[in-house]
């Protein structure tokens, strides 16, 4: 019976089993169908806080076309999703709403470079076919799920630059096939017990640069295929056992920068190309064996405690490009074999105890761009062979005991921008042919005067310089000069061969604030002027003005600047006048001839009538005190408007464009409509005043001229730092192109809402490729004042025009800057040029090309 029953039911039972089996399969099949996958992706997309514009293909109407969806790759046979690459899509979302189940066959998942937040779900462990998982450059937080250890097919795993926390799970070492493991730049990860990590035999690339603290992670030495190891920016301590690296014979890149490793340097890496061990506490000598690592290209051992000599074997490193040994305690001589490292472009031995001479063989390093031997105990003379380093950009030999004279061969350094020979015992003349420099510092040597017309106190500390340079004032008390910093700034002047050999100097002196003006006793005395000019139609006297400000009482002071103070005088008539009192400490500082030419200029300026130029009512001088009377504007300076409290709301784009426009007209008038032309010399945001309707009014003429050392083009300080044209530092020749430069700076500042310092620097260092490249990428929209919404339509065009003109104005070569007339005309045009590219995509480089 039983059998019968069994046999009777057998087919039914089998059918039932089959049914159950099919039922079980059905949902499984359904999950994996392209439609299910498409729906899962859509559900996920709907949770994105910002959906990128390039994802319209991800839509309900397109459900059946999954394999053609953007960022999706299908397996050709199964027509299922095998790869998802949403990298760099600016997606703000989480993985919490991603349903992993339909994607069990996924092999590549790339979400790098987005704004993903939240945790990495443990369900990710289901994607057992994954070979690539790149979640780098996001904001994932919380712990790395241990389920990652189930993704045993992984070859590439990156969590680079997230905000993950918790202990790094030792399950990672289950990933026997992983070649790239990148956990760097997650600064809240905690250090695991490394002994739980068995080897990851396939690992070739390991980045653990994440503020971990422990000793050297021992599992690393079992990763025999490792070529790249970055353990920088951790708190690793202790000695590195020498045998650690014996296994890592394939290592090419080692970066242990900024840890606390101690003991002797590791050295046995036959294939190494990059050795970066800076900012540790390695001690002992640099092993002679380093010369055997013949492929070394970069060595950075800076900021350690290394002693002993630089091994002469270093000369065997013919591919070495970069050698940085600064801030150690290396002593003895610089080996002449260093001259054999003919690929070197960068050599920095700063702050060691090296003595002896600078080996002439250094002249063989024909590729060298940076040579820094500062702060050692070198006592030879400067070998003339250094003049053969024709690619040299910066040469710093300061702070040694170098003696002898400066070899004239240095004039062959045609690319040199920075030359610091200060604080040595150099004597003799400074060869006048040496030029094309951005900065020279020769202070604290024993050099003799050779340069014509150099102001004598510019070379303080060089005993020989205090001669009777023609037409110059005597040196100040030598006592005063002790804390003065002497910097000579020179800039290449392309094409201008006439001035190319001119060398000029700027003294950036910290004037003590105690050098105040002489006390003026009373208003009555004040009518007793040495010199006075008043505009004809002016109805008040200087006496009245002085009375109105109560002998220049603090409470009437409305501004202070490098050159003096400004007071507001409210006259009895109700008229308000601005009085500028200049900080020319003693009358000796203003040679009579200077004053004369200044007065001539003031006479011209009192006659200037232009709606963008402030009225200069008059001027007077008395015992060296200089006073200038200007029209008073309630709203104050452009600087105040830009940086003051209410500034931003009032200064919209239209207003800013109007201000720049007005300023261009003022300067164009001075340069092209006045006879003789007037150069302002000190165009800054503080010297542009604003009327109540934000019309710009240029003010503050002649001030810079007044401080100049003589009547010609030579001067200590011209203009304000940060607005000054670079060629001024070299030639001291004031031309209208200096104003053009300053105008460019002001225009940029108005548009950027901050001083464009970085931009100016990057302009100057023409040869600095990295800066150039940075600029190439710099977007206009990111440069503009971020406190305002980006301009659109016609305003965007106007802003672009202003920016491109401003950039042309700050060109290093004065000759390539436009004239103010050109700028003013362009800005007045009724039809604005259309944008070459959508506003949001315009780069600075693009603007420079317009
Ligand atoms: C994974 O792919 C294989 C072969 O392409 C296929 O047979 C299997 O059904 C897929 N599995 C899932 C869950 O999609
Ligand atoms: C992920 O995408 C980024 C950006 O396209 C790319 O740089 C990165 O190499 C990709 N990751 C992998 C593992 O291919
Ligand atoms: C990390 O990502 C942020 C923005 O996502 C970026 O600004 C930063 O430069 C990245 N850091 C590194 C070390 O790449
Ligand atoms: C190590 O690299 C070699 C050659 O690149 C390769 O043949 C070998 O399989 C690798 N070893 C492991 C464990 O991945
Ligand atoms: C070198 O690698 C072998 C094989 O993985 C391992 O047994 C040994 O411990 C390693 N040596 C060191 C010093 O880690
Ligand atoms: C080495 O690591 C430091 C710190 O992370 C980094 O600044 C440096 O660029 C790295 N060096 C190289 C050559 O990548
Ligand atoms: C550097 O190492 C030496 C021993 O070699 C030790 O005495 C010293 O304290 C260490 N310095 C730091 C800052 O760790
Ligand atoms: C330079 O220093 C070395 C060693 O300190 C000394 O022997 C030599 O005499 C010095 N040379 C000069 C010119 O002072
Ligand atoms: C030149 O070197 C000295 C000493 O190393 C340093 O103090 C000075 O600032 C440097 N000069 C310039 C202009 O950087
Ligand atoms: C500069 O170099 C040229 C060519 O190499 C050479 O003839 C000349 O003598 C050098 N000038 C100086 C001052 O050494
Ligand atoms: C400076 O040079 C002069 C001669 O050029 C010499 O007499 C004097 O001793 C030197 N002074 C110092 C401090 O070396």
Short mmCIF file of N, CA and C and ligand atoms in Angstrom, two decimals, residues 374-375 396 398-399 420 422-423 439-441 486-487, ligand 9:
data_model
loop_
_atom_site.label_atom_id
_atom_site.label_comp_id
_atom_site.label_asym_id
_atom_site.label_seq_id
_atom_site.Cartn_x
_atom_site.Cartn_y
_atom_site.Cartn_z
N UNK A 374 72.36 76.93 1.05
CA UNK A 374 72.21 77.90 2.14
C UNK A 374 72.56 77.28 3.50
N UNK A 375 73.06 78.13 4.38
CA UNK A 375 73.30 77.77 5.76
C UNK A 375 74.10 76.49 5.94
N UNK A 396 70.93 79.82 -4.29
CA UNK A 396 70.98 80.36 -2.94
C UNK A 396 72.23 79.82 -2.24
N UNK A 398 73.42 81.65 0.43
CA UNK A 398 73.47 82.55 1.58
C UNK A 398 73.83 81.81 2.86
N UNK A 399 74.28 82.58 3.83
CA UNK A 399 74.54 82.01 5.16
C UNK A 399 75.68 81.02 5.18
N UNK A 420 70.50 84.57 -4.12
CA UNK A 420 70.70 85.01 -2.74
C UNK A 420 72.12 84.66 -2.33
N UNK A 422 73.49 86.47 0.25
CA UNK A 422 73.63 87.26 1.47
C UNK A 422 74.33 86.48 2.57
N UNK A 423 74.77 87.23 3.56
CA UNK A 423 75.41 86.65 4.73
C UNK A 423 76.59 85.74 4.40
N UNK A 439 64.85 88.44 -8.05
CA UNK A 439 65.23 88.85 -6.70
C UNK A 439 66.71 88.63 -6.50
N UNK A 440 67.39 89.61 -5.99
CA UNK A 440 68.78 89.42 -5.57
C UNK A 440 68.88 89.86 -4.12
N UNK A 441 69.56 89.08 -3.32
CA UNK A 441 69.87 89.52 -1.97
C UNK A 441 71.38 89.41 -1.79
N UNK A 486 67.27 93.83 3.62
CA UNK A 486 67.68 94.35 2.33
C UNK A 486 67.32 93.35 1.26
N UNK A 487 66.51 93.78 0.38
CA UNK A 487 66.15 92.89 -0.72
C UNK A 487 66.27 93.64 -2.01
C1 LIG B 9 68.46 85.29 1.60
O1 LIG B 9 68.97 84.37 2.53
C2 LIG B 9 68.93 84.83 3.86
C3 LIG B 9 69.64 83.84 4.73
O2 LIG B 9 69.46 82.54 4.30
C4 LIG B 9 67.49 85.00 4.27
O3 LIG B 9 67.40 85.43 5.60
C5 LIG B 9 66.88 86.03 3.36
O4 LIG B 9 65.50 86.14 3.66
C6 LIG B 9 67.03 85.61 1.91
N1 LIG B 9 66.61 86.72 1.10
C7 LIG B 9 65.45 86.71 0.44
C8 LIG B 9 65.15 87.93 -0.29
O5 LIG B 9 64.71 85.75 0.43
#
